[in-house]
Short mmCIF file of C-alpha atoms in Angstrom, two decimals:
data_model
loop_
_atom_site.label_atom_id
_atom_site.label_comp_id
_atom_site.label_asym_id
_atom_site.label_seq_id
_atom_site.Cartn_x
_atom_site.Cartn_y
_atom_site.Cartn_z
CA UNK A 112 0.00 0.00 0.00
CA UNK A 113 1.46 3.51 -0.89
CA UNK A 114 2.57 5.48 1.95
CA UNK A 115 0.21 8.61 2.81
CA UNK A 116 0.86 12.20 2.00
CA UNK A 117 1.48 14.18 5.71
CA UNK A 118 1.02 16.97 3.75
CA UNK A 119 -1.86 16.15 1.98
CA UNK A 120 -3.36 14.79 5.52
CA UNK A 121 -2.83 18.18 7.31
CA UNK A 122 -4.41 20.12 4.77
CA UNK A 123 -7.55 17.32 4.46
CA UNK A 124 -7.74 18.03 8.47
CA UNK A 125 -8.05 21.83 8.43
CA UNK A 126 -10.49 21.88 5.55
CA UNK A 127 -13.12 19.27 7.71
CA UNK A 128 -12.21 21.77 10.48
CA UNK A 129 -13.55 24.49 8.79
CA UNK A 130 -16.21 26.44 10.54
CA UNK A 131 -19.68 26.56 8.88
CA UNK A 132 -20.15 30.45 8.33
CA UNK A 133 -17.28 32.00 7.24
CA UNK A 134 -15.60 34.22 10.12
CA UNK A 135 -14.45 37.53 9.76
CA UNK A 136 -11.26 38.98 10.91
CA UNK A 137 -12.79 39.99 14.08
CA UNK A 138 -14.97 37.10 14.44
CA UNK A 139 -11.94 34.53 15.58
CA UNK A 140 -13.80 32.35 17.89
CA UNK A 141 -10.40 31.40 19.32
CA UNK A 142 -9.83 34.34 21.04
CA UNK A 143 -13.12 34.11 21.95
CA UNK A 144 -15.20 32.87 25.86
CA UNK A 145 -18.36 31.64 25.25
CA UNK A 146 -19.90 34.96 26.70
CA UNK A 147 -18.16 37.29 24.84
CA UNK A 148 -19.07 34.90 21.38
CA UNK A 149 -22.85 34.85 22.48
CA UNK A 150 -23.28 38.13 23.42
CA UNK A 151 -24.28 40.87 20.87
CA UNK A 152 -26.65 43.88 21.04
CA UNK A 153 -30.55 43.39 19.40
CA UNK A 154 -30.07 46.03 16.59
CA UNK A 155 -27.46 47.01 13.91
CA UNK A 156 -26.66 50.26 15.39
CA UNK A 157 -24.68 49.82 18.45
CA UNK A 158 -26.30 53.41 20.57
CA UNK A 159 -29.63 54.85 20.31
CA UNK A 160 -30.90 57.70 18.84
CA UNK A 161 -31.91 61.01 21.12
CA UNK A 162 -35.46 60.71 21.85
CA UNK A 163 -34.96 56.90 21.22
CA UNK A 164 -37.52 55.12 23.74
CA UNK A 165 -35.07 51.79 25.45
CA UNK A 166 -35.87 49.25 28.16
CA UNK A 167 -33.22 49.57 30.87
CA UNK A 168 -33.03 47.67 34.04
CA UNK A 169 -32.09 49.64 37.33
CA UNK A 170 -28.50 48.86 39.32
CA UNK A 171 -28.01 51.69 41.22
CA UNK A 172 -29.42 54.46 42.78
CA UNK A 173 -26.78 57.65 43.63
CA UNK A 174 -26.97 61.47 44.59
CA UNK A 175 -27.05 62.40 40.81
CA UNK A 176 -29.59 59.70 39.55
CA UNK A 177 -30.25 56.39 38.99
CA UNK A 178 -27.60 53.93 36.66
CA UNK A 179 -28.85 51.65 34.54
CA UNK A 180 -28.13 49.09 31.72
CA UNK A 181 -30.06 49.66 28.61
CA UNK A 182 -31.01 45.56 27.68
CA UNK A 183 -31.80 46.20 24.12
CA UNK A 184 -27.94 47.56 23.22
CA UNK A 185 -26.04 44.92 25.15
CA UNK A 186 -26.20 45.91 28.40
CA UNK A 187 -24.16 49.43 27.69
CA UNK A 188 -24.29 51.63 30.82
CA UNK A 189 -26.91 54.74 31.11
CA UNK A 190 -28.25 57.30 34.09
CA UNK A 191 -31.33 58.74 34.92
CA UNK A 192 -30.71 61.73 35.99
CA UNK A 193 -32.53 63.07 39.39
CA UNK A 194 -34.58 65.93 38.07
CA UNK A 195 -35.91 63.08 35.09
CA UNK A 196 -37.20 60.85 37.13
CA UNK A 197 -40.80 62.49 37.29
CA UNK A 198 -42.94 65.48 36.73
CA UNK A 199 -43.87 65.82 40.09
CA UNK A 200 -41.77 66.73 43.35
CA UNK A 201 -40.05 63.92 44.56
CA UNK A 202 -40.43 62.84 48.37
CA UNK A 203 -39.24 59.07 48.01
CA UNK A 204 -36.85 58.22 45.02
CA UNK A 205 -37.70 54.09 45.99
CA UNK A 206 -41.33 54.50 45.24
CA UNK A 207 -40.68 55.96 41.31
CA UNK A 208 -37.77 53.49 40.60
CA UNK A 209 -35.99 50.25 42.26
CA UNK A 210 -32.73 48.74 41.89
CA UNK A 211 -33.06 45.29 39.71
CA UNK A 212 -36.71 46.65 37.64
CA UNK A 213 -36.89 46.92 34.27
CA UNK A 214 -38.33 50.58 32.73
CA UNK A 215 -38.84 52.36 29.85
CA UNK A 216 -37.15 55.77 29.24
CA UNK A 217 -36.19 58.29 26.49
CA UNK A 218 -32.87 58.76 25.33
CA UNK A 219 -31.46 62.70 26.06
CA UNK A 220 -28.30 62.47 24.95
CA UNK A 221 -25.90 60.46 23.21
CA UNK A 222 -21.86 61.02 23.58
CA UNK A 223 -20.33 57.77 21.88
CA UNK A 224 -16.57 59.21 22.61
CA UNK A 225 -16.98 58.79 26.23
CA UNK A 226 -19.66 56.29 26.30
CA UNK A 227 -21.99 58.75 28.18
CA UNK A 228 -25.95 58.14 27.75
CA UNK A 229 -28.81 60.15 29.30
CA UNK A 230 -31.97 59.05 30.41
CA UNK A 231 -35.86 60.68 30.99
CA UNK A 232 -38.14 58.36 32.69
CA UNK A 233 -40.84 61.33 33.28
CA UNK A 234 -41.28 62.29 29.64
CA UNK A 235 -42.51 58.97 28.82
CA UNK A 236 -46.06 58.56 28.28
CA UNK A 237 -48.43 55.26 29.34
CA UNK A 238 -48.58 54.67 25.42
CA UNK A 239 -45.01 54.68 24.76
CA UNK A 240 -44.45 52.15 27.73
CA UNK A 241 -46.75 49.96 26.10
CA UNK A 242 -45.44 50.15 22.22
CA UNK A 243 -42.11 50.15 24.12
CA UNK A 244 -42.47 47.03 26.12
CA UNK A 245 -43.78 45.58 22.44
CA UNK A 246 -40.70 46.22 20.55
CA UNK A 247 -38.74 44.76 23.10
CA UNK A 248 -40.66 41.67 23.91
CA UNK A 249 -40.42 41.06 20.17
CA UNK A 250 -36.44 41.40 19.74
CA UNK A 251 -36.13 39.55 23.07
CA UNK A 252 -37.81 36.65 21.31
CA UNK A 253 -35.86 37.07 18.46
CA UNK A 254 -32.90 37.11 20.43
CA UNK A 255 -33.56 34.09 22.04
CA UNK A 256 -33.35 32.78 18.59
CA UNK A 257 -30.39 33.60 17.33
CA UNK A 258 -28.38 32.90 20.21
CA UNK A 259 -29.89 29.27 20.90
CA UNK A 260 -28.52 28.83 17.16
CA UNK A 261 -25.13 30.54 18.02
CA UNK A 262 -25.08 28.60 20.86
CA UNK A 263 -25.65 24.94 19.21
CA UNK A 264 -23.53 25.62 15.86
CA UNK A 265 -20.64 27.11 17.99
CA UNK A 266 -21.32 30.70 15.95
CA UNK A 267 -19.98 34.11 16.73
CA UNK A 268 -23.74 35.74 17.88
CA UNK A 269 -22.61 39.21 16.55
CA UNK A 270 -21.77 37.34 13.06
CA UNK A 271 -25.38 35.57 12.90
CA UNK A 272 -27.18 39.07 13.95
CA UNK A 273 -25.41 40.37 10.90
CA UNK A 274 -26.12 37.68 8.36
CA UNK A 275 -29.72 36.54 9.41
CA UNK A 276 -31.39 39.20 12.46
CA UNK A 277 -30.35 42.92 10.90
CA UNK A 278 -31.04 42.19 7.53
CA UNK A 279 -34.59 40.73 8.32
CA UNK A 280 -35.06 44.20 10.67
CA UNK A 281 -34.42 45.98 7.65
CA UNK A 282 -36.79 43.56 5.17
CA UNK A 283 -39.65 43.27 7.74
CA UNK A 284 -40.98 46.06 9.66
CA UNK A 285 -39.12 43.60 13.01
CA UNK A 286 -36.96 40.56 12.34
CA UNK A 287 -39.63 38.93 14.99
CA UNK A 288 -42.66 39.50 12.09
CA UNK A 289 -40.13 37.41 9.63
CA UNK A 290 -39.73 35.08 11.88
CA UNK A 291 -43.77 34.49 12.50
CA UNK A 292 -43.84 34.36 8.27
CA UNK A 293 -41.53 31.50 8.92
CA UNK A 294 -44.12 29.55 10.42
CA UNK A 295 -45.50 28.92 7.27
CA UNK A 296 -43.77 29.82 4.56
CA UNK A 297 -39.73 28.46 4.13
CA UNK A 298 -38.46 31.31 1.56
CA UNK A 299 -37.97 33.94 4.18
CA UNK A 300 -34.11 32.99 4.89
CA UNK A 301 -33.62 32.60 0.71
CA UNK A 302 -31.34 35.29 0.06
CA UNK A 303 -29.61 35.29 3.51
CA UNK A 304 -25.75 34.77 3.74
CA UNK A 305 -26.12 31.64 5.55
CA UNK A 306 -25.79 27.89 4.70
CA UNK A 307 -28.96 25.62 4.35
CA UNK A 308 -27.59 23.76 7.68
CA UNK A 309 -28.36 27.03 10.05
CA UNK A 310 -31.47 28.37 7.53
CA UNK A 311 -32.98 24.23 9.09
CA UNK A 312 -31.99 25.07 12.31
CA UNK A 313 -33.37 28.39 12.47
CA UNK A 314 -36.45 27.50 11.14
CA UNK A 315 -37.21 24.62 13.30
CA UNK A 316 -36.46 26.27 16.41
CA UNK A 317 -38.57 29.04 15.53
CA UNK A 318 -41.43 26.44 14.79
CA UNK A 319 -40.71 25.36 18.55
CA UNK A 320 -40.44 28.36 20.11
CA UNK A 321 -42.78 30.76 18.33
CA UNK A 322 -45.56 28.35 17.43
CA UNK A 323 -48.64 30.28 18.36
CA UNK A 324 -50.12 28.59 21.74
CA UNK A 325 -53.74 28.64 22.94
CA UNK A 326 -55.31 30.78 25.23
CA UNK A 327 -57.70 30.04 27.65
CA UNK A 328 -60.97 33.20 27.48
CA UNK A 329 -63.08 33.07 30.41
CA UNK A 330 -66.45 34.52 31.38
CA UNK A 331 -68.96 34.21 34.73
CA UNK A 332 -72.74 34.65 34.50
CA UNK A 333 -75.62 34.29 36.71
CA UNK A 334 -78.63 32.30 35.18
CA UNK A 335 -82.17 31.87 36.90
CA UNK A 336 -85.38 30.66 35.55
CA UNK A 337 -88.43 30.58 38.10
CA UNK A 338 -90.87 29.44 35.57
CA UNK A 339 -92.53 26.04 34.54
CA UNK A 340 -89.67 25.07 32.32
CA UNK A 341 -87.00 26.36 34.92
CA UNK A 342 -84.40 23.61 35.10
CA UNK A 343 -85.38 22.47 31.23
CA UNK A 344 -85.41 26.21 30.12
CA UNK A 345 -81.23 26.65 31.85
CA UNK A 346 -80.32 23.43 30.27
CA UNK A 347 -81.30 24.18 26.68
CA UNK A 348 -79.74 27.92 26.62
CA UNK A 349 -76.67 27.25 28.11
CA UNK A 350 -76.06 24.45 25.28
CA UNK A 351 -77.33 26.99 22.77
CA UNK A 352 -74.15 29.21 24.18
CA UNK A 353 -72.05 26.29 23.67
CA UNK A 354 -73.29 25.28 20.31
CA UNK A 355 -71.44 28.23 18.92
CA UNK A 356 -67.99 26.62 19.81
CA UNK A 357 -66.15 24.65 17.08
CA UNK A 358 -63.73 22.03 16.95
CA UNK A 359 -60.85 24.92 16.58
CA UNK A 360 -62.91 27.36 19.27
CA UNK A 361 -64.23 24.72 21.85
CA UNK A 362 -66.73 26.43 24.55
CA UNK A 363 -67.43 24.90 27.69
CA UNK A 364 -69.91 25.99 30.25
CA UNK A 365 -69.29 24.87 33.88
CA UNK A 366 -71.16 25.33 37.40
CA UNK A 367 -69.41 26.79 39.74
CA UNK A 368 -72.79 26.82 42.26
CA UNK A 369 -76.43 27.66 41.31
CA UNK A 370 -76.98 30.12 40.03
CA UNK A 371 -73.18 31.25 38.49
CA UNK A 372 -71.94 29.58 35.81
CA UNK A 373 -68.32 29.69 34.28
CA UNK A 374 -67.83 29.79 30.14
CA UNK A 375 -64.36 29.26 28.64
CA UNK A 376 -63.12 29.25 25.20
CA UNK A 377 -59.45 27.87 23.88
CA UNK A 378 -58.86 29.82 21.35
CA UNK A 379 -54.96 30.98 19.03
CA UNK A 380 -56.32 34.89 18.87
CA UNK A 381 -57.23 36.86 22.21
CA UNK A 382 -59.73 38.65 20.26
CA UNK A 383 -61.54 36.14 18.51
CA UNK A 384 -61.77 33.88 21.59
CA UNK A 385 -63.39 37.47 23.50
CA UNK A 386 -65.80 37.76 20.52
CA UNK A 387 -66.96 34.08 20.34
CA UNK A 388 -67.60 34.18 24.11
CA UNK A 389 -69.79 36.87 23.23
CA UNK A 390 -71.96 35.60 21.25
CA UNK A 391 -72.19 32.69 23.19
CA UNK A 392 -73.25 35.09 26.40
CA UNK A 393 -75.70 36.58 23.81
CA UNK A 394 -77.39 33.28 22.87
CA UNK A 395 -78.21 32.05 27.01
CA UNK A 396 -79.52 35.61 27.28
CA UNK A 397 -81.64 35.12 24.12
CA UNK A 398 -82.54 31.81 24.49
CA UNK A 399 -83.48 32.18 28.40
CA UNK A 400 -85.42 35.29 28.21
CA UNK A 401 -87.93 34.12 26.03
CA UNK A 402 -88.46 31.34 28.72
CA UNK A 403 -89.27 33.92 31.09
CA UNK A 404 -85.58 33.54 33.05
CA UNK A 405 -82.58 36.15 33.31
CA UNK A 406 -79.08 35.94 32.97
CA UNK A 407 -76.20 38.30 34.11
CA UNK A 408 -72.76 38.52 33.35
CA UNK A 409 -70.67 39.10 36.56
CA UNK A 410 -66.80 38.56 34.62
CA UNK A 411 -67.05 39.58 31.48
CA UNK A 412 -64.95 37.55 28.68
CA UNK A 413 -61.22 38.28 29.32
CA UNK A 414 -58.05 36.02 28.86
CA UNK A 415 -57.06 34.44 32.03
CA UNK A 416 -53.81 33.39 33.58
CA UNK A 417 -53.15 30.17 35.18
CA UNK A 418 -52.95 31.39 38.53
CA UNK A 419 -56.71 32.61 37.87
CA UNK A 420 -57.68 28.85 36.81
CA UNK A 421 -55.95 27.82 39.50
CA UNK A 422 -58.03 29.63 41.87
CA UNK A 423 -61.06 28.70 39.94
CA UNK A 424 -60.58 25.01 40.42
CA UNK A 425 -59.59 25.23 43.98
CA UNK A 426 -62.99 27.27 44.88
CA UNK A 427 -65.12 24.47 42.64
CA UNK A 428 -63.34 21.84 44.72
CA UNK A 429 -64.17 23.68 47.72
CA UNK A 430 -67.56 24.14 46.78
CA UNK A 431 -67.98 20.47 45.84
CA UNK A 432 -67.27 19.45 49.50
CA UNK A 433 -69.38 21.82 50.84
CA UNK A 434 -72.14 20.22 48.97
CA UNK A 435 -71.16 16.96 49.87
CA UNK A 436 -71.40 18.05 53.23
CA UNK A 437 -74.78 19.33 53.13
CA UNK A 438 -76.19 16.60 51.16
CA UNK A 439 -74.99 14.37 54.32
CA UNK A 440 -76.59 16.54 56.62
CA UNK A 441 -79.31 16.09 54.93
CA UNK A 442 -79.40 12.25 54.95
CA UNK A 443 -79.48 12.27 58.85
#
């Protein structure tokens, strides 16, 4: 057998040792810890803009202000300045802001020599802490993504951002809209700098983690019927309510204890599981008033947390006994 090339070996060896994205300069993994390789801010430019609203989280509280990471820009340090914390006069600095909470300010001013950034918190509005908090539960989510995929295919996080997550941003009104696209259709990635190895992973841990998942609606109502049908007449319009469910939009009416009654709808979209619900309310009031009975709605449809079901099937447990109870005293 002819003796084998060391030469030819060595070279075969760094080629299968090849990374699978190409690294830049910069990008040497070598030099590299795993934090500093899978940490990376959300967006392409690396400060905000002045009157930029950010999501910083509170970890200290001085003379001058409060300092503060901003989360969205790789933890780069901020302050809140004292006389930005709020409109009003400030008797207790702990009951506007707390070390270790997250909050939503607006950017003042931006010096990128010296790193310097500061903060309002009192000329943000209730709406802009709500589209705020949007944005950045979105590009947390998309974060999440990326980095699980840095993470598994031993990727620079920085790199992926700027081969799959910026360009997407710029695409798609937020990377985190392509990525719910992605749910269904495969050709977002086409185009992307990226080999079909991480486009597969990308796209079936976004599958996994962004699938849509059910939500639980939930209404209470009070039904009584004192006439000849009474019983018959509750019976027939609360399955009218729940004839409106479907196999997709299920609707179940419970009883908690005569007279209340508890509906609940699983449902993909908040709002269509609210408006179902209401129709179903709609239908017991229909179909019970024209047998002479009444219905009110104590809860209106809302979506409900588990805690709240928890709490609902620990008083109908309750309530069960108590029955039991009396139904025993009753035997005596």
């Amino acid at each position: 057998m002819a003796d084998s090339d060391p030469e030819q070996e060595q070279q075969t060896q760094e080629q299968s040792e090849e990374p699978i994205m190409s690294e830049e300069p910069h990008m040497d993994t070598n030099f590299m810890d795993l934090g500093e390789r899978l940490s990376c801010r959300f967006y392409e430019q690396q400060y905000p803009e002045i009157e930029d609203l950010v999501v910083v989280n509170v970890k200290h509280i001085a003379e001058m202000g409060a300092y503060v990471t901003l989360l969205e820009y790789n933890n780069i340090e901020g302050m809140i300045l004292l006389s930005e914390l709020s409109r009003r006069r400030i008797r207790s600095i702990n009951k506007l802001i707390r070390v270790n909470r997250n909050e939503v300010v607006m950017v003042l001013r931006v010096d990128k020599e010296k790193g310097y950034i500061d903060l309002s918190k009192r000329r943000v509005s209730p709406e802009d802490v709500v589209k705020c908090e949007d944005r950045y539960n979105k590009a947390k989510a998309v974060h999440s993504v990326l980095r699980h995929v840095a993470e598994k295919k031993a990727l620079v996080l920085e790199d992926l951002y700027r081969r799959v997550g910026w360009p997407l941003y710029t695409s798609y009104k937020h990377c985190y809209d392509a990525f719910k696209v992605a749910l269904v259709q495969d050709d977002v990635f086409n185009g992307l700098d990226v080999p079909d190895e991480i486009k597969t992973e990308l796209l079936t841990y976004i599958r996994r983690k962004l699938a849509p998942q059910p939500i639980k609606i939930r209404a209470d109502i009070e039904v009584t019927c004192f006439t000849y049908e009474g019983i018959e007449a509750v019976r027939s319009a609360l399955q009218a309510g729940q004839a409106l469910g479907s196999a997709q939009e299920p609707i179940k009416i419970r009883l908690i204890a005569p007279p209340m009654y508890v509906m609940t709808c699983m449902t993909l979209e908040k709002d269509s599981g609210i408006e179902l619900l209401n129709q179903s309310i709609n239908a017991v009031r229909e179909a019970l008033e024209s047998k002479g009975g009444t219905m009110e709605v104590k809860m209106a449809p809302k979506a409900v947390s588990q805690r709240e079901e928890s709490e609902l099937q620990a008083m109908m447990e309750r309530l069960a006994v108590e029955n039991a109870e009396l139904d025993g005293d009753d035997d005596k």
